[in-house]
Amino acid sequence: MKSREIRLTQHFTGPVKSDYFELSETDLPEPAEGEVVVRNAWLSVDPYMRGRMIGVKTYIDPFEVGAPLEGGAVGQVVQSKADGFAEGDWVMSMKGWREGYVAAADSLTKIDASVLPPEAYLGVAGLTGMTAYIGLKRIIELKAGETLWMSAAAGAVGSAGVQFAKAMGANVIATAGGQEKTDFCTEIGADAVVDYKATDDLAGAVRAAAEPFGGVDAYFENVGGDHLQAALDVIKPHGRMAVCGMIARYNDDTPLPGPTNLTQIIAKKLKVQGFILSDHFDLQGEFIKDLSDWMMAGKVKTRDTVYDGIEQTPDAFMGLFTGANIGKMLVKL
Amino acid sequence: MKSREIRLTQHFTGPVKSDYFELSETDLPEPAEGEVVVRNAWLSVDPYMRGRMIGVKTYIDPFEVGAPLEGGAVGQVVQSKADGFAEGDWVMSMKGWREGYVAAADSLTKIDASVLPPEAYLGVAGLTGMTAYIGLKRIIELKAGETLWMSAAAGAVGSAGVQFAKAMGANVIATAGGQEKTDFCTEIGADAVVDYKATDDLAGAVRAAAEPFGGVDAYFENVGGDHLQAALDVIKPHGRMAVCGMIARYNDDTPLPGPTNLTQIIAKKLKVQGFILSDHFDLQGEFIKDLSDWMMAGKVKTRDTVYDGIEQTPDAFMGLFTGANIGKMLVKL
């Protein structure tokens, strides 16, 4: 079986360009004992991948130049030499950015495509959804009746977080850019929505939106830059900020200065905490339980932005930084 | 009895100037039933007071223009109309910046000047020391064997914190500016000391100093600006930052941008938390017990920088921002 895959051509800082990716074809080897051959059906592209393209070790090793990139993927077994894995079984892996692969069966996670569509395991029911859950549950410790400001609220993590926060009994102020995205935020239940592209005064607009709810108790940071400045300005004393991402900063050629109002951390006694999903897998059982309850109760809607074909994977990835996605950004093979 | 006092002439931002203060004399009223007359012996000046001079409510009301300023003070009762308070008794109050006052006895705290010198109740045994203690114990949750970077380590909170952290079994990297201050940091037990004025690469210098101890687990922020940038750079993954003050920022005419490396909060999964002593008075008993043990064991040395006379109080206060103090800054009356 042949498989096309996307390889990284060089490490880089600054804006992502298509030159940094190349499409190659490879022959998959025959599976050995205990291995399976998988054809991927859906690939995930995620902002955190940008950090692995710089070539510096952070919390995770950089991608290797010349090798296929890695990322979340779901696919079906097409040939099995492993007990318990049959042709047609759905599996989730980190072997994305490629059409197919051969791997040890015990490195894969079987998923049940009769419960949820398989691509949901890359989104709300997967790492994306669990990231939103951890941020709300463990970092912010969101309580019913509190008011959350969710940034990038029409994005993958953001839109999951808006709905989880509502299900947890909180009020949600959503910010997003453009009419289509703000409409989506309303559709998924945000109590108030601010289009950050339509205002010169983000802090003022969020403050006004949150006023009927008594102000902002907690902020979920996906953006950075002017959003963080506004959040420090707006958030109430003893506020908590879960710092999940700063997508506005990832493509800077040279690092840009931070907010001018960091002394608010003292004046307001804020807790500002970064987190990464892999530190919190102990909450997975609780996440699955809560998510099932919320889905059964019809509290969680999903929407994906889908690109077609392996060759579009770099475009899908680059689209994350221009705001091309509503909900989860996926590539369908 | 006449009392001279320092009054605020106007609210202001930017550098502190002596014009903003005036010395006035007032006649104290006769004490009513339940009141005492107190002559202050020692006044405390503290960086947080700067925030009360801006004229904007933060966690505490602004100082009133034309009224005497407020601050920590210890003094002796010279006349009493209150049960349980006799002439000669030592009391602590927030009625500083003045030579004497009349107040309800139940608004004052009696102190035992036979256990510690009275001015210690404004320093290591008072709000200053407890601020350091809360930052280490509750915000950072410092554990024995960990390595702490204390900024402004020759200052009042810093020098208390260095010694408390050592007493808690941690390693301490101290930063301070100039030979006299770095010598003092060594004297009070810091394991390594960096003179930030003598290096162009604060992050590199601290990293090198912390290397024998396996790197920096926690940072105690008193400074802001380049110190925060360096701390984000140096601190290890899962590091904790207690944000107590940012003295480098308080006198900015216009707010200056923050660090360019805030994405480290995500990459390193940092907890960055501001705090204010008054939220944590529940730990007072524990603080007094630990402090007594440490002082009995000879683990806590104190040093004060003393200005003389009520008229020098503004100079003492302004000296905080030029680094004029080693240890606690006090005014002796």
XYZ file of C-alpha atoms in Angstrom:
666
model
C 0.000 0.000 0.000
C 1.204 3.462 -0.888
C 0.670 6.412 1.453
C 1.125 10.083 0.814
C 2.356 12.159 3.750
C 3.309 15.733 4.616
C 6.903 16.282 5.646
C 8.478 19.334 7.297
C 11.172 20.887 5.078
C 12.773 23.135 7.721
C 12.368 24.556 11.182
C 11.198 28.181 11.235
C 9.943 31.158 13.221
C 7.562 33.829 11.956
C 4.537 33.261 9.727
C 3.878 29.733 8.451
C 4.440 29.315 4.692
C 3.522 26.425 2.415
C 7.220 26.097 1.456
C 7.834 24.600 4.863
C 5.797 21.512 3.911
C 6.157 18.971 1.130
C 3.942 16.144 -0.009
C 5.741 12.822 -0.515
C 4.696 9.315 -1.270
C 6.020 6.305 0.555
C 5.494 2.529 0.382
C 4.170 1.125 3.625
C 6.070 -1.952 4.818
C 4.371 -5.283 5.412
C 3.008 -5.467 8.966
C 4.989 -7.646 11.384
C 3.396 -9.792 14.067
C 1.423 -7.570 16.473
C 1.130 -4.762 13.937
C -1.759 -3.370 11.914
C -2.070 -1.348 8.717
C -4.339 1.675 9.107
C -5.869 4.005 6.524
C -6.536 7.390 8.093
C -9.967 8.958 7.550
C -9.632 12.229 9.485
C -6.622 14.317 10.505
C -6.511 16.959 13.199
C -4.551 20.202 12.883
C -4.004 22.147 16.078
C -2.308 25.413 17.101
C 0.094 23.676 19.512
C 1.751 22.033 16.497
C 3.244 25.425 15.618
C 5.535 25.178 18.634
C 6.954 21.891 17.379
C 8.010 23.543 14.101
C 10.473 25.981 15.718
C 13.099 23.353 16.324
C 13.471 24.019 20.043
C 12.404 21.566 22.693
C 9.608 22.958 24.842
C 7.320 20.580 26.669
C 7.431 18.335 23.644
C 10.146 17.452 21.123
C 10.303 19.457 17.879
C 9.116 17.850 14.670
C 11.906 16.211 12.700
C 12.834 17.840 9.385
C 12.312 15.438 6.464
C 10.045 13.130 8.468
C 6.247 13.095 8.267
C 4.639 15.416 10.788
C 2.690 14.003 13.707
C -0.784 14.814 14.910
C -4.076 13.362 15.988
C -5.811 11.083 13.460
C -8.592 8.539 13.274
C -8.686 5.764 10.731
C -9.646 2.190 9.997
C -7.633 -0.984 10.154
C -7.197 -2.408 6.646
C -4.930 -5.325 7.572
C -4.228 -6.837 10.975
C -1.570 -9.114 12.402
C -2.592 -8.293 15.965
C -5.011 -10.056 18.288
C -8.137 -8.071 18.993
C -7.822 -5.841 15.941
C -9.884 -6.689 12.881
C -10.246 -5.116 9.463
C -12.701 -2.224 9.693
C -11.958 -1.383 13.329
C -11.656 2.355 14.047
C -8.519 3.549 15.816
C -7.170 6.862 17.074
C -3.458 7.663 16.945
C -0.899 10.482 16.794
C 0.015 9.327 13.268
C -1.634 12.154 11.383
C -0.422 14.171 8.372
C -0.369 10.912 6.353
C -2.849 8.704 4.516
C -1.849 5.471 6.150
C 0.673 3.785 8.377
C 1.817 0.532 9.896
C 2.079 0.498 13.674
C 2.092 -1.753 16.712
C -1.537 -2.322 17.622
C -0.847 -1.646 21.294
C 0.195 1.938 20.442
C -3.323 2.654 19.125
C -6.602 3.442 20.861
C -9.743 1.730 19.579
C -12.746 4.010 19.293
C -16.441 3.208 19.020
C -17.768 4.833 15.847
C -21.322 3.679 16.641
C -21.527 6.030 19.669
C -20.091 9.139 18.070
C -18.917 9.907 14.544
C -15.233 8.986 14.351
C -14.065 12.587 13.807
C -15.644 13.598 17.125
C -12.785 11.741 18.814
C -10.466 14.419 17.405
C -12.733 17.202 18.616
C -15.140 17.546 21.473
C -14.691 13.967 22.693
C -10.940 13.992 22.225
C -7.915 16.035 23.196
C -9.598 19.269 22.097
C -12.638 18.827 24.311
C -10.613 17.548 27.220
C -8.323 20.589 26.991
C -11.340 22.861 27.413
C -12.597 20.682 30.266
C -9.287 20.738 32.183
C -9.007 24.491 31.803
C -12.462 25.039 33.265
C -12.538 22.269 35.838
C -9.028 22.134 37.245
C -7.300 25.416 36.371
C -10.180 27.880 36.716
C -12.263 25.677 39.024
C -15.366 27.237 37.512
C -18.425 27.257 39.741
C -22.103 27.491 38.855
C -23.267 31.095 38.814
C -19.852 32.508 37.963
C -19.160 34.367 34.733
C -16.512 33.162 32.279
C -14.976 35.086 29.409
C -14.052 32.602 26.683
C -11.667 33.980 24.050
C -11.538 32.515 20.517
C -14.928 31.144 21.464
C -15.816 29.933 17.969
C -12.631 27.873 17.782
C -12.227 24.203 18.594
C -11.298 24.490 22.266
C -13.310 27.682 22.685
C -16.607 26.324 21.347
C -16.285 23.178 23.451
C -15.472 25.334 26.483
C -18.459 27.643 25.970
C -20.825 24.677 26.055
C -19.086 22.902 28.943
C -19.152 26.102 30.994
C -22.876 26.520 30.319
C -23.433 22.877 31.282
C -21.533 23.586 34.512
C -24.012 26.352 35.308
C -21.816 29.353 34.530
C -22.586 32.460 32.488
C -20.456 32.823 29.390
C -19.236 35.949 27.590
C -17.821 34.841 24.237
C -15.447 36.805 22.027
C -14.797 35.946 18.386
C -14.047 37.768 15.132
C -16.700 38.376 12.489
C -20.426 37.836 12.113
C -20.359 34.142 11.227
C -18.337 33.308 14.309
C -20.310 35.454 16.708
C -23.529 33.892 15.345
C -22.068 30.478 16.071
C -21.243 31.527 19.633
C -24.842 32.548 20.161
C -26.046 29.274 18.633
C -23.992 27.224 21.100
C -25.396 29.115 24.056
C -23.112 32.000 24.961
C -25.026 34.492 27.101
C -23.369 37.477 25.448
C -21.093 37.719 22.445
C -18.574 40.409 21.477
C -17.092 40.706 17.988
C -13.544 41.821 18.752
C -13.043 42.908 15.144
C -15.960 45.323 15.431
C -14.708 47.258 18.438
C -11.763 49.517 19.262
C -12.342 48.944 22.941
C -12.385 45.244 23.657
C -12.156 45.735 27.426
C -15.054 48.169 27.398
C -17.198 45.914 25.214
C -16.596 42.848 27.391
C -17.139 44.841 30.575
C -20.487 46.052 29.252
C -21.480 42.548 28.132
C -20.600 41.093 31.532
C -22.255 43.837 33.562
C -25.680 42.105 33.802
C -23.868 39.068 35.232
C -21.908 41.054 37.798
C -18.612 41.097 35.887
C -16.024 38.547 34.764
C -14.837 36.003 37.338
C -12.604 33.967 35.076
C -10.877 34.209 31.703
C -9.969 31.397 29.330
C -6.946 32.546 27.314
C -6.549 31.263 23.777
C -5.380 34.453 22.084
C -2.808 36.602 23.908
C -1.850 40.170 22.964
C -4.678 42.696 23.174
C -7.029 40.040 24.547
C -4.794 39.430 27.562
C -4.447 43.190 28.107
C -8.238 43.541 28.061
C -8.733 40.539 30.329
C -6.340 41.910 32.964
C -8.292 45.139 32.759
C -11.778 43.623 33.002
C -11.457 40.641 35.310
C -12.694 40.977 38.885
C -10.472 40.739 41.975
C -9.465 37.157 42.774
C -10.071 36.250 39.121
C -8.560 33.127 37.628
C -7.077 32.857 34.151
C -6.488 29.530 32.437
C -3.767 30.102 29.854
C -4.324 27.489 27.168
C -2.931 29.252 24.120
C -1.808 32.587 22.701
C -2.402 32.013 19.015
C -1.896 35.710 18.206
C 1.732 35.300 19.303
C 2.852 32.043 17.699
C 3.834 33.481 14.324
C 5.683 36.569 15.540
C 8.973 37.057 13.742
C 10.373 38.718 16.819
C 8.656 38.369 20.178
C 6.301 41.268 20.874
C 5.971 42.966 24.254
C 3.257 41.810 26.622
C 0.438 43.803 28.215
C 1.215 47.100 29.936
C -1.061 46.269 32.865
C 0.548 43.231 34.476
C 0.485 45.001 37.851
C -3.218 44.064 37.842
C -2.000 40.591 38.833
C -1.075 42.114 42.191
C -3.810 44.715 42.507
C -6.492 42.106 41.764
C -4.747 39.130 43.342
C -5.144 37.108 40.140
C -4.163 33.520 39.505
C -2.774 33.146 35.977
C -1.990 29.552 35.176
C -0.705 27.810 32.071
C -1.510 24.175 31.509
C -1.045 21.340 29.124
C -3.441 18.472 28.740
C -0.938 15.685 29.266
C -0.422 16.721 32.908
C -4.076 16.051 33.617
C -4.972 12.673 32.141
C -6.079 11.590 35.615
C -9.291 13.552 34.926
C -10.108 11.564 31.785
C -12.698 9.328 33.434
C -14.506 12.290 34.907
C -14.374 14.085 31.549
C -15.901 11.173 29.653
C -18.643 10.830 32.234
C -19.550 14.516 32.245
C -19.350 14.736 28.462
C -21.650 11.728 28.008
C -24.202 13.233 30.371
C -24.061 16.589 28.609
C -24.330 15.045 25.137
C -27.266 12.869 26.173
C -28.960 15.996 27.488
C -28.345 17.719 24.147
C -26.070 20.302 25.704
C -23.150 19.921 23.317
C -23.294 20.773 19.629
C -20.320 20.381 17.367
C -19.308 22.015 14.152
C -16.212 21.286 12.111
C -14.360 23.122 9.392
C -13.272 20.470 6.920
C -10.518 20.553 4.288
C -10.365 17.754 1.739
C -7.416 15.532 0.991
C -3.931 15.084 2.418
C -2.532 17.788 0.130
C -4.721 20.396 1.868
C -3.361 19.648 5.333
C -0.816 22.521 5.318
C -3.554 24.947 4.202
C -5.827 23.722 6.982
C -3.026 24.207 9.473
C -2.192 27.693 8.181
C -5.884 28.554 8.317
C -5.788 28.230 12.110
C -3.711 31.406 12.285
C -5.943 33.449 9.999
C -9.105 32.379 11.789
C -10.370 30.255 8.889
C -12.052 27.724 11.169
C -15.315 27.659 13.022
C -15.235 24.833 15.516
C -12.708 22.084 15.015
C -10.371 22.249 12.006
C -10.142 18.839 10.328
C -8.837 17.260 7.145
C -10.949 14.527 5.588
C -9.120 11.924 3.558
C -0.462 67.791 72.724
C 0.712 68.963 69.325
C 1.486 66.504 66.556
C 3.207 67.080 63.237
C 1.969 64.978 60.351
C 2.584 64.458 56.625
C -0.336 65.233 54.338
C -0.800 64.391 50.670
C -1.115 67.536 48.517
C -2.432 65.842 45.342
C -2.970 62.510 43.639
C -0.381 61.707 40.963
C 1.128 59.200 38.571
C 4.780 59.042 37.535
C 7.781 59.575 39.790
C 7.153 60.590 43.405
C 8.194 64.180 44.210
C 8.518 65.880 47.567
C 5.994 68.513 46.381
C 3.285 65.913 46.799
C 3.759 65.946 50.581
C 3.523 68.695 53.158
C 4.339 68.799 56.841
C 1.616 70.286 59.046
C 1.046 70.649 62.715
C -2.194 69.854 64.432
C -3.547 69.945 67.974
C -4.663 66.553 69.212
C -8.097 66.562 70.838
C -8.669 65.405 74.394
C -9.302 61.646 74.487
C -12.899 60.577 75.076
C -13.912 57.614 77.194
C -12.421 54.429 75.654
C -9.716 56.371 73.794
C -5.974 56.701 74.261
C -3.349 59.245 73.217
C -0.342 57.654 71.509
C 3.065 59.088 70.646
C 4.508 57.199 67.682
C 8.091 55.963 67.946
C 8.557 54.242 64.581
C 6.830 54.669 61.210
C 6.827 52.203 58.349
C 7.024 53.234 54.690
C 6.136 50.561 52.144
C 5.956 50.304 48.336
C 2.229 49.431 48.362
C 1.517 52.947 49.617
C 2.396 54.227 46.145
C -0.786 52.690 44.769
C -2.893 54.657 47.251
C -1.451 57.938 45.940
C -2.858 57.564 42.409
C -6.389 58.453 43.401
C -7.990 55.310 41.977
C -9.547 52.618 44.110
C -7.717 49.302 43.753
C -7.923 46.747 46.540
C -7.745 49.594 49.002
C -9.077 53.154 49.021
C -6.819 55.936 47.799
C -5.261 58.299 50.328
C -7.275 61.443 50.874
C -5.758 64.689 49.636
C -5.209 67.127 52.527
C -5.494 64.453 55.187
C -2.541 62.819 56.953
C -1.314 59.701 55.172
C -1.800 56.286 56.749
C 0.708 53.550 57.353
C 2.018 51.117 59.906
C 3.354 52.635 63.122
C 4.324 51.619 66.640
C 4.210 53.959 69.590
C 3.533 54.322 73.266
C 0.409 55.323 75.107
C 0.925 58.694 76.813
C -2.594 59.117 78.204
C -5.357 56.549 78.568
C -9.089 56.676 79.127
C -9.491 53.015 78.182
C -9.541 49.935 80.387
C -6.536 47.715 79.900
C -4.361 50.430 78.363
C -1.852 52.181 80.608
C 0.686 54.912 80.042
C 3.845 53.381 78.571
C 2.082 50.505 76.803
C 3.333 49.819 73.268
C 0.742 49.708 70.496
C 0.773 49.061 66.754
C -1.610 50.903 64.419
C -2.111 52.084 60.856
C -1.810 55.686 62.097
C 1.633 56.384 60.706
C 3.015 59.505 58.970
C 2.291 61.462 62.181
C 3.919 62.017 65.547
C 0.899 61.237 67.642
C -2.792 60.588 67.589
C -5.914 59.970 69.625
C -7.792 56.774 68.836
C -10.239 54.253 70.219
C -8.158 51.739 72.168
C -9.976 48.829 70.576
C -8.675 49.869 67.139
C -5.071 49.312 68.324
C -2.966 46.193 68.800
C -0.860 45.937 71.937
C 2.650 44.617 71.337
C 5.180 43.156 73.755
C 8.368 45.205 73.494
C 10.151 42.892 75.941
C 10.104 40.011 73.427
C 11.230 41.928 70.342
C 12.263 45.544 69.830
C 9.097 47.508 69.003
C 10.178 48.342 65.442
C 10.397 44.613 64.636
C 6.586 44.592 64.681
C 6.733 46.784 61.556
C 9.255 44.487 59.895
C 10.000 40.809 60.139
C 7.404 40.174 62.861
C 4.765 42.359 61.245
C 3.032 42.836 57.940
C 6.335 42.808 56.050
C 7.452 39.455 57.379
C 4.009 37.939 57.075
C 3.837 39.056 53.435
C 7.018 37.117 52.709
C 5.672 34.148 54.653
C 2.333 34.042 52.792
C 4.083 34.276 49.430
C 6.308 31.322 50.219
C 3.894 29.185 52.216
C 0.538 29.648 50.533
C 1.195 31.037 47.034
C 4.391 29.218 46.078
C 3.909 26.326 48.525
C 7.677 26.089 48.809
C 9.021 22.678 49.741
C 12.321 21.690 51.323
C 14.932 20.950 48.676
C 13.402 23.269 46.090
C 15.188 26.313 44.744
C 13.699 29.784 45.072
C 14.724 32.927 43.233
C 14.050 35.905 45.502
C 14.090 39.266 43.717
C 14.841 42.507 45.587
C 16.341 40.135 48.137
C 17.975 42.851 50.220
C 14.669 44.657 50.657
C 12.256 44.347 53.539
C 10.042 41.547 52.198
C 12.929 40.028 50.231
C 15.358 39.721 53.118
C 12.678 38.221 55.351
C 11.752 35.808 52.556
C 15.337 34.705 51.932
C 15.686 33.678 55.566
C 12.244 32.085 55.832
C 12.904 30.060 52.676
C 16.224 28.865 54.098
C 14.491 27.966 57.352
C 11.955 25.988 55.285
C 14.818 23.954 53.811
C 14.916 25.507 50.350
C 17.880 26.753 48.346
C 17.805 30.465 47.651
C 19.183 32.439 44.709
C 19.054 36.115 45.665
C 19.179 39.082 43.293
C 19.887 42.622 44.409
C 21.626 45.728 43.079
C 25.119 46.734 44.224
C 27.854 45.317 46.430
C 26.444 46.355 49.790
C 23.126 44.663 49.064
C 24.583 41.486 47.616
C 26.888 41.245 50.654
C 23.836 41.509 52.878
C 22.113 38.713 50.935
C 25.114 36.476 51.551
C 25.119 37.433 55.228
C 21.505 36.368 55.662
C 22.165 32.996 54.084
C 21.387 33.114 50.356
C 23.087 30.182 48.628
C 23.988 32.260 45.586
C 23.702 35.968 44.909
C 23.504 37.859 41.609
C 24.074 41.614 41.343
C 21.591 42.564 38.629
C 23.320 45.904 38.130
C 26.560 44.121 37.262
C 25.197 41.960 34.443
C 23.680 42.511 30.993
C 22.200 39.041 31.082
C 20.155 38.622 34.226
C 18.546 35.389 32.996
C 21.922 33.873 32.154
C 23.426 34.911 35.481
C 20.555 33.481 37.504
C 20.508 30.306 35.428
C 24.224 29.800 36.093
C 23.789 30.509 39.808
C 20.912 28.034 40.066
C 22.580 25.307 38.029
C 24.241 23.563 41.027
C 20.792 23.352 42.608
C 19.113 21.934 39.517
C 17.474 25.173 38.366
C 14.793 27.524 39.661
C 11.528 25.979 40.901
C 9.870 29.156 42.116
C 10.179 32.913 41.766
C 9.196 35.591 44.254
C 8.348 38.735 42.272
C 9.004 42.105 43.872
C 10.400 43.958 40.870
C 8.650 43.470 37.503
C 10.070 44.525 34.127
C 13.318 42.848 33.123
C 13.215 40.686 36.242
C 9.890 39.136 35.214
C 11.171 38.589 31.672
C 14.238 36.814 33.056
C 12.179 34.771 35.495
C 9.845 33.513 32.742
C 12.956 32.566 30.814
C 14.773 30.792 33.649
C 12.074 29.100 35.698
C 11.584 25.353 35.294
C 8.415 23.730 33.960
C 5.587 23.730 36.500
C 7.245 26.662 38.237
C 5.288 28.882 40.588
C 5.569 32.649 40.800
C 4.289 34.632 43.772
C 3.651 38.156 42.541
C 4.022 40.397 45.566
C 5.159 43.637 43.972
C 6.527 45.230 40.800
C 8.336 48.216 42.248
C 10.083 48.957 38.940
C 6.663 49.746 37.475
C 4.956 51.873 40.135
C 6.396 55.225 39.062
C 5.932 54.850 35.294
C 4.462 57.974 33.723
C 2.829 55.836 31.079
C 2.470 52.085 31.537
C 5.341 50.182 29.923
C 4.882 46.942 27.961
C 5.330 43.640 29.742
C 7.713 40.794 28.945
C 7.930 39.467 25.381
C 7.957 35.874 26.597
C 4.567 35.398 28.249
C 3.960 32.304 26.117
C 6.334 30.608 28.581
C 3.324 30.522 30.908
C 1.860 27.928 28.541
C 5.049 26.200 27.422
C 6.150 25.714 31.025
C 2.712 25.352 32.591
C 3.462 28.078 35.125
C 1.289 29.321 37.957
C 1.632 33.090 38.305
C -0.317 34.390 41.268
C -0.722 37.806 42.799
C -1.622 38.135 46.441
C -2.271 40.610 49.147
C -1.644 39.960 52.791
C -5.108 40.872 54.029
C -6.625 37.863 52.234
C -4.497 35.530 54.315
C -4.763 36.605 57.942
C -5.989 33.096 58.760
C -2.310 32.057 58.590
C -1.243 34.543 61.273
C -1.077 31.995 64.069
C 1.055 29.663 62.005
C 3.305 32.554 60.993
C 3.904 33.670 64.575
C 4.677 30.104 65.640
C 7.141 29.451 62.790
C 8.761 32.864 63.203
C 9.259 32.334 66.943
C 10.861 28.950 66.312
C 13.150 30.377 63.632
C 14.155 33.381 65.743
C 14.886 31.192 68.779
C 17.079 29.055 66.535
C 18.937 32.180 65.367
C 17.734 31.750 61.800
C 16.389 35.258 61.272
C 18.540 38.371 61.283
C 17.089 41.792 60.714
C 18.544 44.995 59.427
C 16.756 48.306 59.075
C 17.424 51.469 57.149
C 16.423 54.298 59.442
C 15.541 57.916 58.643
C 15.199 60.370 61.493
C 12.216 62.566 62.253
C 8.735 63.005 60.838
C 9.982 65.516 58.252
C 12.127 62.796 56.626
C 9.196 60.437 56.040
C 8.656 61.482 52.394
C 12.382 61.034 51.689
C 12.301 57.590 53.275
C 9.302 56.700 51.117
C 10.904 58.040 47.933
C 14.063 56.113 48.797
C 12.154 52.843 48.351
C 12.031 53.504 44.587
C 15.700 54.341 44.234
C 16.794 51.318 46.246
C 18.017 53.405 49.201
C 17.093 50.758 51.747
C 18.715 47.568 52.907
C 16.199 45.581 54.915
C 13.177 47.377 56.282
C 12.821 51.125 55.657
C 11.767 52.899 58.857
C 11.405 56.382 60.235
C 12.397 56.894 63.865
C 10.663 59.702 65.706
